[in-house]
PDB file of C-alpha atoms in Angstrom:
ATOM      1  CA  MET A   1      50.512 -52.657-172.158  1.00 66.00           C
ATOM      2  CA  LYS A   2      49.552 -53.232-168.794  1.00 90.00           C
ATOM      3  CA  PRO A   3      52.349 -55.648-166.631  1.00 96.00           C
ATOM      4  CA  SER A   4      51.087 -58.917-166.077  1.00 96.00           C
ATOM      5  CA  HIS A   5      52.328 -59.205-162.541  1.00 97.00           C
ATOM      6  CA  ILE A   6      55.111 -57.971-159.962  1.00 98.00           C
ATOM      7  CA  GLU A   7      57.882 -60.385-161.401  1.00 97.00           C
ATOM      8  CA  HIS A   8      60.065 -59.619-158.328  1.00 96.00           C
ATOM      9  CA  ILE A   9      60.850 -57.534-155.584  1.00 98.00           C
ATOM     10  CA  GLY A  10      64.815 -57.104-155.159  1.00 97.00           C
ATOM     11  CA  ILE A  11      66.073 -56.886-151.398  1.00 98.00           C
ATOM     12  CA  ALA A  12      69.509 -55.712-150.726  1.00 98.00           C
ATOM     13  CA  VAL A  13      70.842 -57.667-147.603  1.00 98.00           C
ATOM     14  CA  ASN A  14      74.688 -57.926-145.712  1.00 97.00           C
ATOM     15  CA  ASP A  15      74.376 -61.768-145.177  1.00 97.00           C
ATOM     16  CA  LEU A  16      72.423 -63.850-147.541  1.00 97.00           C
ATOM     17  CA  ASP A  17      72.461 -66.881-145.166  1.00 97.00           C
ATOM     18  CA  GLU A  18      70.953 -64.951-142.144  1.00 97.00           C
ATOM     19  CA  SER A  19      68.532 -63.499-144.335  1.00 97.00           C
ATOM     20  CA  ILE A  20      67.525 -66.704-146.210  1.00 98.00           C
ATOM     21  CA  LYS A  21      66.771 -67.933-142.459  1.00 97.00           C
ATOM     22  CA  TYR A  22      64.399 -65.527-141.576  1.00 97.00           C
ATOM     23  CA  TYR A  23      62.513 -65.702-144.838  1.00 97.00           C
ATOM     24  CA  GLN A  24      62.457 -69.608-144.407  1.00 97.00           C
ATOM     25  CA  ASN A  25      61.680 -69.807-140.729  1.00 96.00           C
ATOM     26  CA  VAL A  26      59.702 -66.705-139.776  1.00 96.00           C
ATOM     27  CA  LEU A  27      57.653 -66.080-143.252  1.00 96.00           C
ATOM     28  CA  GLY A  28      57.459 -69.561-144.197  1.00 96.00           C
ATOM     29  CA  LEU A  29      58.910 -69.036-147.674  1.00 97.00           C
ATOM     30  CA  GLU A  30      61.117 -71.677-149.358  1.00 96.00           C
ATOM     31  CA  CYS A  31      64.266 -70.726-151.209  1.00 97.00           C
ATOM     32  CA  TYR A  32      64.137 -72.919-154.386  1.00 97.00           C
ATOM     33  CA  ASN A  33      67.450 -71.126-155.880  1.00 95.00           C
ATOM     34  CA  ILE A  34      70.615 -69.553-155.266  1.00 96.00           C
ATOM     35  CA  GLU A  35      72.548 -67.925-158.138  1.00 92.00           C
ATOM     36  CA  GLU A  36      75.511 -65.592-158.423  1.00 93.00           C
ATOM     37  CA  VAL A  37      75.109 -62.740-161.247  1.00 87.00           C
ATOM     38  CA  LYS A  38      78.742 -61.889-161.835  1.00 89.00           C
ATOM     39  CA  ASP A  39      78.249 -58.888-163.942  1.00 85.00           C
ATOM     40  CA  GLN A  40      76.244 -57.497-161.092  1.00 88.00           C
ATOM     41  CA  LYS A  41      78.468 -58.449-158.333  1.00 95.00           C
ATOM     42  CA  VAL A  42      75.921 -60.114-156.496  1.00 95.00           C
ATOM     43  CA  LYS A  43      74.618 -63.407-154.827  1.00 96.00           C
ATOM     44  CA  THR A  44      70.945 -64.009-154.801  1.00 95.00           C
ATOM     45  CA  ALA A  45      68.321 -66.097-153.226  1.00 97.00           C
ATOM     46  CA  PHE A  46      65.103 -66.459-154.806  1.00 96.00           C
ATOM     47  CA  PHE A  47      61.666 -67.225-153.156  1.00 97.00           C
ATOM     48  CA  LYS A  48      58.005 -67.484-154.444  1.00 97.00           C
ATOM     49  CA  VAL A  49      54.975 -65.793-153.135  1.00 97.00           C
ATOM     50  CA  GLY A  50      52.109 -66.075-155.448  1.00 96.00           C
ATOM     51  CA  ASP A  51      52.894 -64.704-158.729  1.00 94.00           C
ATOM     52  CA  THR A  52      55.866 -63.023-157.320  1.00 97.00           C
ATOM     53  CA  LYS A  53      59.590 -63.783-156.312  1.00 97.00           C
ATOM     54  CA  ILE A  54      61.375 -62.225-153.439  1.00 97.00           C
ATOM     55  CA  GLU A  55      65.014 -62.182-154.772  1.00 96.00           C
ATOM     56  CA  LEU A  56      67.596 -61.292-151.883  1.00 98.00           C
ATOM     57  CA  LEU A  57      70.658 -59.704-153.018  1.00 97.00           C
ATOM     58  CA  GLU A  58      74.160 -59.978-151.396  1.00 98.00           C
ATOM     59  CA  SER A  59      76.773 -57.861-152.682  1.00 98.00           C
ATOM     60  CA  THR A  60      80.189 -59.614-153.839  1.00 97.00           C
ATOM     61  CA  ASP A  61      81.785 -56.578-154.501  1.00 96.00           C
ATOM     62  CA  PRO A  62      81.652 -53.128-152.251  1.00 95.00           C
ATOM     63  CA  GLU A  63      82.160 -51.351-155.972  1.00 95.00           C
ATOM     64  CA  GLY A  64      79.190 -53.321-157.356  1.00 95.00           C
ATOM     65  CA  PRO A  65      75.853 -51.830-157.386  1.00 94.00           C
ATOM     66  CA  ILE A  66      74.410 -53.352-154.405  1.00 97.00           C
ATOM     67  CA  GLY A  67      77.410 -53.059-152.379  1.00 97.00           C
ATOM     68  CA  LYS A  68      77.224 -49.076-153.013  1.00 96.00           C
ATOM     69  CA  PHE A  69      73.613 -49.216-152.133  1.00 95.00           C
ATOM     70  CA  VAL A  70      74.012 -50.875-148.962  1.00 95.00           C
ATOM     71  CA  GLU A  71      76.878 -48.557-148.090  1.00 95.00           C
ATOM     72  CA  LYS A  72      74.687 -45.556-148.576  1.00 92.00           C
ATOM     73  CA  LYS A  73      71.505 -46.517-147.627  1.00 90.00           C
ATOM     74  CA  GLY A  74      71.867 -50.061-145.432  1.00 93.00           C
ATOM     75  CA  GLU A  75      70.231 -53.281-145.846  1.00 96.00           C
ATOM     76  CA  GLY A  76      66.584 -52.850-147.574  1.00 96.00           C
ATOM     77  CA  ILE A  77      64.392 -52.619-150.247  1.00 97.00           C
ATOM     78  CA  HIS A  78      66.283 -52.244-153.739  1.00 97.00           C
ATOM     79  CA  HIS A  79      63.781 -52.334-156.517  1.00 97.00           C
ATOM     80  CA  ILE A  80      60.691 -53.728-158.261  1.00 98.00           C
ATOM     81  CA  ALA A  81      60.285 -55.619-161.374  1.00 97.00           C
ATOM     82  CA  PHE A  82      57.026 -55.532-163.511  1.00 98.00           C
ATOM     83  CA  ALA A  83      56.772 -58.328-165.808  1.00 97.00           C
ATOM     84  CA  VAL A  84      55.880 -57.162-169.273  1.00 97.00           C
ATOM     85  CA  ASN A  85      55.640 -58.219-172.901  1.00 94.00           C
ATOM     86  CA  ASN A  86      57.663 -56.505-175.631  1.00 93.00           C
ATOM     87  CA  ILE A  87      60.045 -54.901-173.244  1.00 96.00           C
ATOM     88  CA  GLU A  88      61.635 -52.831-176.056  1.00 96.00           C
ATOM     89  CA  GLU A  89      58.249 -50.936-176.776  1.00 96.00           C
ATOM     90  CA  LYS A  90      57.641 -50.534-173.245  1.00 96.00           C
ATOM     91  CA  LEU A  91      60.987 -48.959-172.933  1.00 97.00           C
ATOM     92  CA  ARG A  92      60.375 -46.438-176.140  1.00 97.00           C
ATOM     93  CA  HIS A  93      57.235 -45.451-174.580  1.00 96.00           C
ATOM     94  CA  ALA A  94      58.635 -45.044-171.106  1.00 96.00           C
ATOM     95  CA  GLU A  95      61.260 -42.773-172.846  1.00 97.00           C
ATOM     96  CA  GLU A  96      58.627 -40.937-174.867  1.00 96.00           C
ATOM     97  CA  ASN A  97      56.949 -40.021-171.406  1.00 95.00           C
ATOM     98  CA  GLY A  98      60.100 -38.449-170.208  1.00 95.00           C
ATOM     99  CA  VAL A  99      61.552 -41.436-168.017  1.00 97.00           C
ATOM    100  CA  ARG A 100      65.265 -41.682-167.901  1.00 97.00           C
ATOM    101  CA  LEU A 101      66.357 -45.103-168.586  1.00 98.00           C
ATOM    102  CA  ILE A 102      69.128 -46.819-167.104  1.00 97.00           C
ATOM    103  CA  ASP A 103      69.353 -49.612-169.620  1.00 96.00           C
ATOM    104  CA  SER A 104      68.231 -48.040-173.063  1.00 95.00           C
ATOM    105  CA  VAL A 105      68.205 -51.507-174.575  1.00 96.00           C
ATOM    106  CA  PRO A 106      67.158 -55.004-172.810  1.00 96.00           C
ATOM    107  CA  ARG A 107      69.926 -57.033-171.194  1.00 93.00           C
ATOM    108  CA  LYS A 108      70.289 -60.548-169.536  1.00 88.00           C
ATOM    109  CA  GLY A 109      69.661 -60.484-165.795  1.00 83.00           C
ATOM    110  CA  ALA A 110      68.905 -63.467-163.308  1.00 76.00           C
ATOM    111  CA  GLU A 111      67.112 -66.621-164.604  1.00 77.00           C
ATOM    112  CA  GLY A 112      67.928 -65.593-168.064  1.00 82.00           C
ATOM    113  CA  LEU A 113      65.185 -62.949-168.085  1.00 90.00           C
ATOM    114  CA  ASN A 114      65.617 -59.733-170.423  1.00 95.00           C
ATOM    115  CA  ILE A 115      65.661 -56.634-168.098  1.00 95.00           C
ATOM    116  CA  ALA A 116      66.130 -52.933-168.260  1.00 97.00           C
ATOM    117  CA  PHE A 117      65.968 -50.576-165.457  1.00 96.00           C
ATOM    118  CA  LEU A 118      64.377 -47.331-165.251  1.00 97.00           C
ATOM    119  CA  HIS A 119      66.272 -44.358-162.964  1.00 97.00           C
ATOM    120  CA  PRO A 120      64.434 -43.929-159.649  1.00 96.00           C
ATOM    121  CA  LYS A 121      64.853 -40.265-160.069  1.00 95.00           C
ATOM    122  CA  SER A 122      62.168 -40.164-162.889  1.00 95.00           C
ATOM    123  CA  THR A 123      60.062 -43.069-161.326  1.00 97.00           C
ATOM    124  CA  PHE A 124      59.314 -41.101-157.900  1.00 96.00           C
ATOM    125  CA  GLY A 125      61.926 -42.880-156.269  1.00 96.00           C
ATOM    126  CA  VAL A 126      61.373 -46.466-156.950  1.00 97.00           C
ATOM    127  CA  LEU A 127      63.937 -48.155-158.796  1.00 97.00           C
ATOM    128  CA  THR A 128      62.328 -50.055-161.458  1.00 97.00           C
ATOM    129  CA  GLU A 129      62.916 -52.993-163.643  1.00 97.00           C
ATOM    130  CA  LEU A 130      60.828 -54.419-166.495  1.00 97.00           C
ATOM    131  CA  CYS A 131      61.438 -58.044-167.465  1.00 96.00           C
ATOM    132  CA  GLU A 132      60.443 -60.170-170.192  1.00 96.00           C
ATOM    133  CA  ASP A 133      60.406 -63.854-169.929  1.00 91.00           C
ATOM    134  CA  ASN A 134      61.143 -65.214-173.327  1.00 82.00           C
ATOM    135  CA  ASN A 135      61.491 -68.627-172.059  1.00 74.00           C
ATOM    136  CA  LYS A 136      57.752 -69.135-171.755  1.00 65.00           C
TER     137      LYS A 136
ATOM    138  CA  MET B   1      51.868 -70.946-142.595  1.00 66.00           C
ATOM    139  CA  LYS B   2      53.241 -69.556-146.088  1.00 90.00           C
ATOM    140  CA  PRO B   3      51.747 -66.373-147.235  1.00 96.00           C
ATOM    141  CA  SER B   4      49.571 -66.540-150.229  1.00 96.00           C
ATOM    142  CA  HIS B   5      50.696 -63.502-152.105  1.00 97.00           C
ATOM    143  CA  ILE B   6      52.086 -60.152-151.775  1.00 98.00           C
ATOM    144  CA  GLU B   7      49.344 -58.334-150.699  1.00 97.00           C
ATOM    145  CA  HIS B   8      50.675 -54.732-151.287  1.00 96.00           C
ATOM    146  CA  ILE B   9      53.676 -52.900-151.879  1.00 98.00           C
ATOM    147  CA  GLY B  10      53.635 -49.673-150.069  1.00 97.00           C
ATOM    148  CA  ILE B  11      55.417 -46.594-151.836  1.00 98.00           C
ATOM    149  CA  ALA B  12      56.011 -43.277-150.107  1.00 98.00           C
ATOM    150  CA  VAL B  13      55.781 -39.856-152.699  1.00 98.00           C
ATOM    151  CA  ASN B  14      55.537 -36.466-152.258  1.00 97.00           C
ATOM    152  CA  ASP B  15      52.837 -35.697-154.725  1.00 97.00           C
ATOM    153  CA  LEU B  16      50.022 -38.441-155.162  1.00 97.00           C
ATOM    154  CA  ASP B  17      48.678 -36.835-158.167  1.00 97.00           C
ATOM    155  CA  GLU B  18      52.008 -36.599-160.043  1.00 97.00           C
ATOM    156  CA  SER B  19      52.975 -39.916-159.173  1.00 97.00           C
ATOM    157  CA  ILE B  20      49.414 -41.621-159.911  1.00 98.00           C
ATOM    158  CA  LYS B  21      49.961 -40.021-163.893  1.00 97.00           C
ATOM    159  CA  TYR B  22      53.477 -42.096-164.016  1.00 97.00           C
ATOM    160  CA  TYR B  23      51.874 -45.385-162.827  1.00 97.00           C
ATOM    161  CA  GLN B  24      48.880 -44.938-165.180  1.00 97.00           C
ATOM    162  CA  ASN B  25      50.809 -43.258-168.575  1.00 96.00           C
ATOM    163  CA  VAL B  26      54.160 -44.970-168.339  1.00 96.00           C
ATOM    164  CA  LEU B  27      53.334 -48.626-166.679  1.00 96.00           C
ATOM    165  CA  GLY B  28      49.662 -48.633-167.949  1.00 96.00           C
ATOM    166  CA  LEU B  29      48.084 -49.381-164.694  1.00 97.00           C
ATOM    167  CA  GLU B  30      44.794 -48.262-163.426  1.00 96.00           C
ATOM    168  CA  CYS B  31      44.137 -46.191-160.249  1.00 97.00           C
ATOM    169  CA  TYR B  32      41.315 -48.001-158.804  1.00 97.00           C
ATOM    170  CA  ASN B  33      40.487 -46.247-155.667  1.00 95.00           C
ATOM    171  CA  ILE B  34      41.815 -43.408-153.660  1.00 96.00           C
ATOM    172  CA  GLU B  35      41.402 -43.421-149.773  1.00 92.00           C
ATOM    173  CA  GLU B  36      42.531 -41.277-146.949  1.00 93.00           C
ATOM    174  CA  VAL B  37      43.906 -43.350-144.085  1.00 87.00           C
ATOM    175  CA  LYS B  38      43.368 -40.751-141.086  1.00 89.00           C
ATOM    176  CA  ASP B  39      45.084 -42.679-138.105  1.00 85.00           C
ATOM    177  CA  GLN B  40      48.157 -42.968-140.672  1.00 88.00           C
ATOM    178  CA  LYS B  41      48.017 -39.643-141.987  1.00 95.00           C
ATOM    179  CA  VAL B  42      48.374 -40.374-145.630  1.00 95.00           C
ATOM    180  CA  LYS B  43      46.282 -40.369-148.601  1.00 96.00           C
ATOM    181  CA  THR B  44      46.974 -43.753-150.685  1.00 95.00           C
ATOM    182  CA  ALA B  45      45.920 -44.605-154.168  1.00 97.00           C
ATOM    183  CA  PHE B  46      45.570 -48.283-155.288  1.00 96.00           C
ATOM    184  CA  PHE B  47      46.525 -50.064-158.775  1.00 97.00           C
ATOM    185  CA  LYS B  48      46.409 -53.559-159.143  1.00 97.00           C
ATOM    186  CA  VAL B  49      49.278 -55.555-161.214  1.00 97.00           C
ATOM    187  CA  GLY B  50      48.382 -59.343-160.840  1.00 96.00           C
ATOM    188  CA  ASP B  51      47.775 -60.869-157.181  1.00 94.00           C
ATOM    189  CA  THR B  52      49.674 -57.433-155.798  1.00 97.00           C
ATOM    190  CA  LYS B  53      48.079 -53.812-155.070  1.00 97.00           C
ATOM    191  CA  ILE B  54      50.507 -50.753-155.679  1.00 97.00           C
ATOM    192  CA  GLU B  55      49.585 -48.659-152.778  1.00 96.00           C
ATOM    193  CA  LEU B  56      51.145 -44.772-153.277  1.00 98.00           C
ATOM    194  CA  LEU B  57      51.305 -43.092-149.906  1.00 97.00           C
ATOM    195  CA  GLU B  58      51.350 -39.300-149.927  1.00 98.00           C
ATOM    196  CA  SER B  59      51.612 -37.649-146.110  1.00 98.00           C
ATOM    197  CA  THR B  60      49.038 -35.623-144.846  1.00 97.00           C
ATOM    198  CA  ASP B  61      51.044 -34.385-141.707  1.00 96.00           C
ATOM    199  CA  PRO B  62      54.710 -34.337-141.497  1.00 95.00           C
ATOM    200  CA  GLU B  63      54.478 -36.002-138.205  1.00 95.00           C
ATOM    201  CA  GLY B  64      53.220 -38.997-139.410  1.00 95.00           C
ATOM    202  CA  PRO B  65      54.793 -42.263-140.524  1.00 94.00           C
ATOM    203  CA  ILE B  66      55.158 -41.496-144.252  1.00 97.00           C
ATOM    204  CA  GLY B  67      55.927 -37.651-143.513  1.00 97.00           C
ATOM    205  CA  LYS B  68      58.875 -38.628-141.514  1.00 96.00           C
ATOM    206  CA  PHE B  69      59.998 -41.515-143.869  1.00 95.00           C
ATOM    207  CA  VAL B  70      60.228 -38.929-146.527  1.00 95.00           C
ATOM    208  CA  GLU B  71      61.789 -36.171-144.711  1.00 95.00           C
ATOM    209  CA  LYS B  72      64.464 -38.769-143.907  1.00 92.00           C
ATOM    210  CA  LYS B  73      65.234 -40.855-146.943  1.00 90.00           C
ATOM    211  CA  GLY B  74      63.269 -39.232-149.882  1.00 93.00           C
ATOM    212  CA  GLU B  75      60.618 -41.039-151.924  1.00 96.00           C
ATOM    213  CA  GLY B  76      60.726 -44.768-152.445  1.00 96.00           C
ATOM    214  CA  ILE B  77      59.447 -48.182-151.259  1.00 97.00           C
ATOM    215  CA  HIS B  78      58.156 -47.964-147.790  1.00 97.00           C
ATOM    216  CA  HIS B  79      57.084 -51.354-147.042  1.00 97.00           C
ATOM    217  CA  ILE B  80      55.832 -54.778-148.438  1.00 98.00           C
ATOM    218  CA  ALA B  81      52.561 -56.358-147.151  1.00 97.00           C
ATOM    219  CA  PHE B  82      52.179 -60.092-147.363  1.00 98.00           C
ATOM    220  CA  ALA B  83      48.853 -61.747-147.228  1.00 97.00           C
ATOM    221  CA  VAL B  84      48.474 -64.276-144.640  1.00 97.00           C
ATOM    222  CA  ASN B  85      45.709 -66.487-142.701  1.00 94.00           C
ATOM    223  CA  ASN B  86      45.417 -66.574-139.083  1.00 93.00           C
ATOM    224  CA  ILE B  87      47.789 -63.182-138.697  1.00 96.00           C
ATOM    225  CA  GLU B  88      47.405 -63.628-134.827  1.00 96.00           C
ATOM    226  CA  GLU B  89      49.542 -66.898-134.959  1.00 96.00           C
ATOM    227  CA  LYS B  90      51.853 -65.296-137.463  1.00 96.00           C
ATOM    228  CA  LEU B  91      52.712 -62.724-135.145  1.00 97.00           C
ATOM    229  CA  ARG B  92      53.417 -65.139-132.301  1.00 97.00           C
ATOM    230  CA  HIS B  93      55.541 -67.314-134.374  1.00 96.00           C
ATOM    231  CA  ALA B  94      57.235 -64.075-135.536  1.00 96.00           C
ATOM    232  CA  GLU B  95      57.670 -62.846-131.807  1.00 97.00           C
ATOM    233  CA  GLU B  96      58.954 -66.447-130.903  1.00 96.00           C
ATOM    234  CA  ASN B  97      61.646 -66.212-133.493  1.00 95.00           C
ATOM    235  CA  GLY B  98      62.870 -62.965-132.036  1.00 95.00           C
ATOM    236  CA  VAL B  99      61.340 -60.869-134.642  1.00 97.00           C
ATOM    237  CA  ARG B 100      60.421 -57.219-133.094  1.00 97.00           C
ATOM    238  CA  LEU B 101      56.896 -56.533-133.840  1.00 98.00           C
ATOM    239  CA  ILE B 102      55.700 -52.915-134.269  1.00 97.00           C
ATOM    240  CA  ASP B 103      51.871 -53.924-133.634  1.00 96.00           C
ATOM    241  CA  SER B 104      51.822 -56.902-131.250  1.00 95.00           C
ATOM    242  CA  VAL B 105      48.111 -57.207-131.629  1.00 96.00           C
ATOM    243  CA  PRO B 106      46.630 -56.764-135.250  1.00 96.00           C
ATOM    244  CA  ARG B 107      44.601 -53.487-136.115  1.00 93.00           C
ATOM    245  CA  LYS B 108      42.376 -51.951-138.885  1.00 88.00           C
ATOM    246  CA  GLY B 109      44.291 -50.633-142.072  1.00 83.00           C
ATOM    247  CA  ALA B 110      43.376 -49.451-145.710  1.00 76.00           C
ATOM    248  CA  GLU B 111      40.372 -51.195-147.156  1.00 77.00           C
ATOM    249  CA  GLY B 112      39.525 -52.813-143.846  1.00 83.00           C
ATOM    250  CA  LEU B 113      42.186 -55.440-143.683  1.00 90.00           C
ATOM    251  CA  ASN B 114      43.633 -56.583-140.332  1.00 95.00           C
ATOM    252  CA  ILE B 115      47.317 -55.524-140.372  1.00 95.00           C
ATOM    253  CA  ALA B 116      50.408 -55.759-138.467  1.00 97.00           C
ATOM    254  CA  PHE B 117      54.076 -54.431-139.102  1.00 96.00           C
ATOM    255  CA  LEU B 118      57.344 -56.092-137.964  1.00 97.00           C
ATOM    256  CA  HIS B 119      60.222 -53.827-137.361  1.00 97.00           C
ATOM    257  CA  PRO B 120      62.746 -53.543-140.136  1.00 96.00           C
ATOM    258  CA  LYS B 121      65.696 -53.896-137.469  1.00 95.00           C
ATOM    259  CA  SER B 122      64.651 -57.489-137.426  1.00 95.00           C
ATOM    260  CA  THR B 123      63.776 -58.323-140.816  1.00 97.00           C
ATOM    261  CA  PHE B 124      66.915 -57.438-142.496  1.00 96.00           C
ATOM    262  CA  GLY B 125      66.106 -53.519-143.191  1.00 96.00           C
ATOM    263  CA  VAL B 126      62.316 -54.151-144.902  1.00 97.00           C
ATOM    264  CA  LEU B 127      59.629 -52.774-142.900  1.00 97.00           C
ATOM    265  CA  THR B 128      57.132 -56.035-143.319  1.00 97.00           C
ATOM    266  CA  GLU B 129      53.470 -55.804-142.831  1.00 97.00           C
ATOM    267  CA  LEU B 130      51.353 -58.898-142.539  1.00 97.00           C
ATOM    268  CA  CYS B 131      47.618 -58.794-143.793  1.00 96.00           C
ATOM    269  CA  GLU B 132      44.661 -60.615-143.331  1.00 96.00           C
ATOM    270  CA  ASP B 133      41.719 -60.040-145.077  1.00 91.00           C
ATOM    271  CA  ASN B 134      38.618 -61.200-143.127  1.00 82.00           C
ATOM    272  CA  ASN B 135      36.076 -59.673-145.494  1.00 74.00           C
ATOM    273  CA  LYS B 136      36.530 -62.727-147.953  1.00 65.00           C
TER     274      LYS B 136
END
């Protein structure tokens, strides 16, 4: 049942190149991948720190989810993703416990993971992603 | 130079007891410690997931940092803490790279760690904590 680790932390930024420089030069992390996720209307940059990835997200469209987030709240932490096994069962378990699901069935996210989001209104303000890596 | 892992993710909540139930019952994490940090005017609850702790923060005073945050932004992710060695050197390095420091010298945080915060205005919107564990 318990998630094995924090898979990633998603951070909305205005300028991917400038924020990559900060994570590299100040925090000393290495950007190992840049990827566009077209259906989410974002460009993403990935860094690894321990078990966890930092995923910087720059919107490619003001009407996309990150575009709207930045418009409303400004740059900042957007979501936390927990690595789980059997994501479908976890979603049903969350639903049975009264959690509102954004994705009632998993879909493909960045890096080919199966992902689903729980709504922040029922997770105490934290947009929460569940991720299952079936490539392992 | 590189942080070894994400030490914790700080999450501001209105009601520690209610949110503990969510993290336990829905996500399956175990709360292993509840602690009051008086100088930060918070009660905190800790969960471990992989290398990383989830630190729930309930304000004990509307004038404290978490009280003000929740008043302004509502519940949600408050900060990310990176585990580092030689925190003093990291602070100087950040400062030399133009980062505004909230704590120019480390202070004691929860669980006896030496901590210091970087200002979100110079970290692309992310309130960023550096943590050094000298108890190891």
